[in-house]
Coordinates of C-alpha atoms and ligand atoms in Angstrom, one line a residue:
E1173 CA 114.6 101.3 114.7
R1174 CA 110.9 101.8 114.6
L1175 CA 110.1 99.0 112.2
K1176 CA 112.0 96.4 114.2
Q1177 CA 110.3 97.6 117.3
G1178 CA 106.9 97.5 115.7
L1179 CA 107.4 94.0 114.5
T1180 CA 108.5 92.6 117.9
K1181 CA 105.3 90.6 118.3
A1182 CA 105.3 89.3 114.7
K1183 CA 108.9 88.2 115.2
Q1184 CA 107.9 86.3 118.3
G1185 CA 105.0 84.7 116.4
I1186 CA 107.0 83.7 113.4
T1187 CA 110.8 83.8 113.5
D1188 CA 111.3 82.9 117.2
R1189 CA 109.0 79.9 116.8
V1190 CA 110.7 78.8 113.6
D1191 CA 114.0 79.0 115.4
E1192 CA 112.6 76.8 118.2
V1193 CA 111.5 74.2 115.8
L1194 CA 114.9 74.2 114.0
K1195 CA 116.7 73.9 117.2
S1196 CA 114.8 70.9 118.3
Y1197 CA 115.8 68.8 115.3
T1198 CA 119.2 67.3 114.4
K1199 CA 118.2 66.4 110.9
V1200 CA 116.0 67.7 108.2
D1201 CA 113.0 65.4 107.8
E1202 CA 109.3 65.3 107.1
E1203 CA 108.4 66.0 110.8
L1204 CA 110.5 69.2 110.8
L1205 CA 108.6 70.5 107.8
E1206 CA 105.3 69.6 109.4
D1207 CA 106.3 71.6 112.5
L1208 CA 107.3 74.6 110.3
E1209 CA 104.0 74.3 108.5
E1210 CA 102.1 74.5 111.8
V1211 CA 104.1 77.6 112.9
L1212 CA 103.2 79.4 109.6
I1213 CA 99.5 78.5 109.8
T1214 CA 99.3 79.7 113.4
A1215 CA 101.0 83.0 112.3
D1216 CA 98.1 83.5 109.8
V1217 CA 100.2 83.0 106.7
G1218 CA 97.1 81.2 105.3
V1219 CA 96.8 77.6 104.2
N1220 CA 97.5 78.1 100.5
T1221 CA 100.5 80.3 101.1
T1222 CA 101.9 78.0 103.7
M1223 CA 101.6 75.0 101.4
D1224 CA 103.3 77.0 98.7
I1225 CA 106.2 77.9 101.0
I1226 CA 106.6 74.4 102.4
E1227 CA 106.7 72.9 98.8
K1228 CA 109.3 75.4 97.8
L1229 CA 111.3 74.6 100.9
E1230 CA 111.1 70.9 100.1
D1231 CA 112.4 71.6 96.6
V1232 CA 115.3 73.6 97.7
I1233 CA 116.2 71.1 100.5
R1234 CA 116.3 68.4 97.9
T1235 CA 118.2 70.2 95.2
K1236 CA 120.8 71.7 97.7
K1237 CA 120.9 68.5 99.7
I1238 CA 120.4 70.4 102.9
T1239 CA 120.8 68.2 106.0
D1240 CA 121.5 70.7 108.8
P1241 CA 118.3 72.2 110.3
Q1242 CA 120.1 75.5 110.8
D1243 CA 120.5 75.9 107.1
V1244 CA 116.8 75.8 106.6
R1245 CA 116.4 79.2 108.2
E1246 CA 118.2 81.1 105.4
E1247 CA 116.2 79.2 102.7
L1248 CA 112.9 80.0 104.4
K1249 CA 113.9 83.6 104.7
T1250 CA 114.7 83.7 100.9
I1251 CA 111.4 82.1 100.0
I1252 CA 109.4 84.5 102.2
E1253 CA 111.3 87.5 100.8
D1254 CA 110.6 86.3 97.2
I1255 CA 106.8 86.2 97.9
L1256 CA 106.9 89.6 99.6
S1257 CA 109.0 91.3 97.0
K1258 CA 106.4 90.5 94.3
E1259 CA 105.3 94.0 93.1
D1260 CA 107.1 96.2 95.6
T1261 CA 105.5 99.6 94.9
K1262 CA 105.7 102.6 97.1
L1263 CA 102.9 105.2 97.5
D1264 CA 103.9 108.0 95.3
A1265 CA 102.4 111.5 95.8
S1266 CA 105.1 113.4 93.9
H1267 CA 102.6 114.4 91.2
S1268 CA 100.6 117.5 92.2
P1269 CA 97.7 117.2 92.6
T1270 CA 97.3 113.8 94.0
I1271 CA 94.0 112.5 95.4
I1272 CA 94.1 109.6 97.8
L1273 CA 90.8 107.8 98.5
M1274 CA 90.8 105.7 101.6
V1275 CA 88.4 102.8 101.8
G1276 CA 87.9 100.1 104.4
V1277 CA 85.4 99.0 107.0
N1278 CA 85.1 100.8 110.4
G1279 CA 87.6 100.3 113.1
V1280 CA 90.5 99.1 110.8
G1281 CA 92.5 102.4 111.4
K1282 CA 91.4 104.4 108.4
T1283 CA 91.2 107.7 110.2
T1284 CA 94.5 107.2 111.9
T1285 CA 96.2 106.3 108.6
I1286 CA 94.7 109.5 107.0
G1287 CA 96.2 111.5 109.9
K1288 CA 99.6 109.8 109.6
L1289 CA 99.6 110.5 105.8
A1290 CA 98.6 114.1 106.3
H1291 CA 101.5 114.4 108.8
R1292 CA 103.9 112.8 106.3
Y1293 CA 103.1 115.1 103.4
K1294 CA 102.7 118.2 105.5
S1295 CA 106.3 117.5 106.9
E1296 CA 107.5 117.3 103.3
G1297 CA 106.2 120.8 102.7
K1298 CA 103.2 119.8 100.7
K1299 CA 99.8 121.5 100.9
V1300 CA 97.4 118.9 102.3
L1301 CA 93.6 118.9 102.5
L1302 CA 91.4 116.3 104.2
A1303 CA 87.8 115.5 103.1
A1304 CA 85.4 114.0 105.7
G1305 CA 83.7 111.6 103.2
D1306 CA 82.4 109.3 105.9
T1307 CA 79.2 111.1 106.6
F1308 CA 77.4 108.2 108.2
R1309 CA 78.9 108.8 111.6
A1310 CA 79.3 112.1 113.4
A1311 CA 82.2 110.5 115.3
A1312 CA 84.1 109.8 112.0
I1313 CA 83.9 113.5 111.1
D1314 CA 84.9 114.7 114.5
Q1315 CA 87.8 112.3 114.7
L1316 CA 89.1 113.4 111.3
E1317 CA 88.9 116.9 112.5
V1318 CA 91.0 116.1 115.5
W1319 CA 93.7 114.8 113.2
A1320 CA 93.4 117.8 110.9
N1321 CA 94.1 120.1 113.9
R1322 CA 96.9 117.9 115.2
C1323 CA 98.7 118.0 111.8
N1324 CA 97.6 121.6 111.1
V1325 CA 96.0 120.9 107.8
D1326 CA 92.6 122.0 106.5
I1327 CA 89.5 119.9 106.4
I1328 CA 86.3 119.9 104.3
K1329 CA 83.3 118.5 106.1
H1330 CA 79.5 118.6 106.0
Q1331 CA 76.9 117.6 108.5
E1332 CA 76.4 114.0 109.5
G1333 CA 74.1 112.3 107.0
A1334 CA 75.1 114.6 104.1
D1335 CA 75.8 113.2 100.7
P1336 CA 79.4 111.9 100.6
G1337 CA 79.6 112.8 96.9
A1338 CA 78.9 116.5 97.8
V1339 CA 81.7 116.5 100.3
I1340 CA 84.2 115.2 97.8
F1341 CA 82.9 117.6 95.2
D1342 CA 83.5 120.5 97.6
A1343 CA 86.9 119.2 98.6
I1344 CA 88.0 119.0 95.0
K1345 CA 86.8 122.6 94.3
A1346 CA 88.7 123.8 97.4
S1347 CA 91.8 121.9 96.4
K1348 CA 91.8 123.6 93.0
A1349 CA 91.2 127.1 94.5
R1350 CA 93.9 126.6 97.2
G1351 CA 96.5 124.9 95.1
V1352 CA 96.4 121.7 97.2
D1353 CA 99.1 119.1 96.4
V1354 CA 97.5 116.1 98.2
L1355 CA 93.8 115.7 98.9
I1356 CA 93.1 112.8 101.2
C1357 CA 89.5 111.6 101.3
D1358 CA 87.8 109.4 104.0
T1359 CA 84.9 107.3 102.7
A1360 CA 82.1 105.5 104.5
G1361 CA 83.1 102.4 106.4
R1362 CA 79.7 101.0 107.4
L1363 CA 77.9 99.5 104.5
H1364 CA 75.1 97.0 104.7
N1365 CA 75.9 94.9 101.7
K1366 CA 78.1 94.7 98.6
S1367 CA 75.8 96.5 96.2
N1368 CA 75.3 99.3 98.7
L1369 CA 79.1 99.6 99.0
M1370 CA 79.5 99.6 95.2
N1371 CA 76.9 102.3 94.9
E1372 CA 78.4 104.6 97.5
L1373 CA 82.0 104.2 96.4
G1374 CA 81.0 104.3 92.7
K1375 CA 79.4 107.7 93.1
V1376 CA 82.5 109.1 94.8
F1377 CA 84.8 107.6 92.2
K1378 CA 82.7 109.1 89.4
I1379 CA 82.9 112.5 90.8
V1380 CA 86.7 112.3 91.2
D1381 CA 87.1 111.1 87.6
R1382 CA 84.8 113.8 86.3
E1383 CA 85.9 116.8 88.4
Y1384 CA 89.6 116.1 89.0
P1385 CA 91.1 114.4 85.9
E1386 CA 94.3 116.2 86.4
A1387 CA 94.9 114.6 89.7
K1388 CA 96.8 111.3 90.1
K1389 CA 94.4 108.9 91.8
E1390 CA 95.2 106.5 94.5
V1391 CA 92.7 104.1 96.1
L1392 CA 94.0 102.7 99.3
L1393 CA 92.3 99.9 101.1
V1394 CA 93.0 99.8 104.8
V1395 CA 92.8 96.4 106.6
D1396 CA 93.6 95.5 110.2
A1397 CA 96.4 93.0 110.4
T1398 CA 95.2 91.7 113.8
T1399 CA 92.1 90.3 112.1
G1400 CA 94.3 87.8 110.2
Q1401 CA 92.4 85.9 107.5
N1402 CA 89.6 88.4 107.8
A1403 CA 91.8 91.1 106.4
V1404 CA 92.5 88.8 103.4
S1405 CA 88.8 88.3 102.7
Q1406 CA 88.1 92.0 103.1
A1407 CA 90.8 92.8 100.6
K1408 CA 89.3 90.2 98.2
S1409 CA 85.8 91.6 98.4
F1410 CA 86.8 95.2 98.1
K1411 CA 88.9 94.3 95.1
E1412 CA 85.8 93.0 93.4
V1413 CA 83.9 96.2 93.7
C1414 CA 86.6 98.9 93.1
D1415 CA 90.0 99.4 91.6
I1416 CA 92.3 99.4 94.6
T1417 CA 95.8 100.7 93.9
G1418 CA 97.3 99.7 97.2
L1419 CA 96.8 98.1 100.6
V1420 CA 97.5 99.5 104.0
L1421 CA 98.0 96.9 106.7
T1422 CA 97.5 98.5 110.1
K1423 CA 98.2 97.4 113.7
L1424 CA 101.1 95.1 112.7
D1425 CA 102.7 96.1 116.0
G1426 CA 99.7 94.5 117.8
T1427 CA 99.9 91.0 116.5
A1428 CA 102.0 87.9 116.5
K1429 CA 100.2 86.9 113.4
G1430 CA 102.3 89.1 111.1
G1431 CA 102.1 86.2 108.6
V1432 CA 99.0 87.9 107.3
V1433 CA 101.3 90.1 105.1
L1434 CA 102.4 87.0 103.3
A1435 CA 98.8 85.8 102.9
V1436 CA 97.7 89.2 101.5
K1437 CA 100.7 89.4 99.2
S1438 CA 100.2 86.0 97.6
E1439 CA 96.4 85.8 97.6
V1440 CA 95.4 89.3 96.8
D1441 CA 96.9 90.8 93.6
V1442 CA 97.3 94.3 95.0
P1443 CA 100.6 95.7 96.3
V1444 CA 100.9 96.4 100.1
K1445 CA 102.1 100.0 100.0
L1446 CA 102.0 101.0 103.7
I1447 CA 102.1 99.4 107.1
G1448 CA 101.0 100.8 110.4
V1449 CA 103.2 99.9 113.3
G1450 CA 101.8 102.0 116.1
E1451 CA 99.3 104.7 117.1
Q1452 CA 101.6 107.7 116.7
M1453 CA 101.9 110.0 113.7
E1454 CA 105.3 108.6 112.8
D1455 CA 104.1 105.0 112.9
L1456 CA 103.3 104.6 109.2
Q1457 CA 105.9 103.1 107.0
D1458 CA 106.4 102.4 103.3
F1459 CA 106.2 98.7 102.9
D1460 CA 109.6 97.4 101.8
S1461 CA 109.9 93.7 101.5
K1462 CA 113.6 93.6 102.2
S1463 CA 113.5 95.7 105.4
F1464 CA 110.4 93.8 106.5
V1465 CA 112.1 90.4 106.2
D1466 CA 115.3 91.7 107.7
A1467 CA 113.4 93.1 110.7
L1468 CA 111.6 89.8 111.1
F1469 CA 114.6 87.6 110.7
G1470 CA 117.3 90.0 112.0
Ligands
GDP2601 P1 88.7 103.8 111.6 O1 87.3 103.5 112.2 O2 89.0 102.8 110.5 O3 88.8 105.2 111.2 O4 89.7 103.4 112.7 P2 90.6 104.4 113.6 O5 91.6 105.2 112.8 O6 89.7 105.2 114.5 O7 91.4 103.4 114.5 C1 90.9 102.5 115.4 C2 91.8 102.2 116.5 O8 93.0 101.6 116.0 C3 92.3 103.5 117.2 O9 92.4 103.3 118.6 C4 93.7 103.7 116.6 O10 94.6 104.3 117.5 C5 94.2 102.2 116.4 N1 95.2 102.1 115.4 C6 95.2 102.5 114.1 N2 96.3 102.2 113.4 C7 97.1 101.5 114.3 C8 98.4 100.9 114.3 O11 99.1 100.8 113.2 N3 98.9 100.3 115.4 C9 98.1 100.3 116.6 N4 98.6 99.7 117.6 N5 96.9 100.9 116.7 C10 96.4 101.5 115.6

């Protein structure tokens, strides 16, 4: 299926290399664990998370008295699944109205993800509205409009350079008037520093809380999986300045370093809700730890 296909590279980067290591040993020893450690680090699992996994693996090898390298595979899979299944929460837009605020730096796939979500909810028969809240770039507004047309949903936009808060304000007003179920808002992705970011997002959040208290609010941070550890640090810094309710990891299809999902899961205390596995409308999936690990190890 789509997920398996989307994770082909990640599988090559992690599971295939794990299998190579296991095949090259006849017994389970320190060296084998060191080789596995290297595979995980290379796949961007992150140093801390890798250490944690290797320690757990050592423990289980000791307690279960595992001697056959092939038996290590199943244990590793279980450990990875345990880490990933921590806080498995799906994006829930069943409440009407729901407002989804998309945050993240330029280029990570924010606009594409908004388009994919619009397609998803529109297909479910919901009334969807987009808000072009990234007023810094004309291109961002245009691109969002392309997606709105593609999905056949309405969009609220102002001129480039307009106040993002005003765009969100208008979008909320329109949502109420038109009986919108899901309002998806883009936000600025180019910000000079942290306090600038806090200010801009803070203003938008305040307007949402004040003008749309009846809406269920989701704040999704979009990060690019191909940037590896950079995605982890972006998640950490955004988390410091706003209440993120979920993460979206995009471009997982484009990287062998799928281990970043593990790093994000264990180092950032926010659930991964969605993953992007391609550029098409259908290439957005709910993150489900079991299917993810099965696709990876299957
Ligand atoms: P934004 O600047 O954050 O709004 O980023 P865009 O949505 O414009 O995406 C930047 C590029 O990444 C575009 O070429 C998208 O097609 C591509 N992209 C976004 N999500 C995915 C994904 O899940 N997989 C792949 N392969 N490409 C993606």
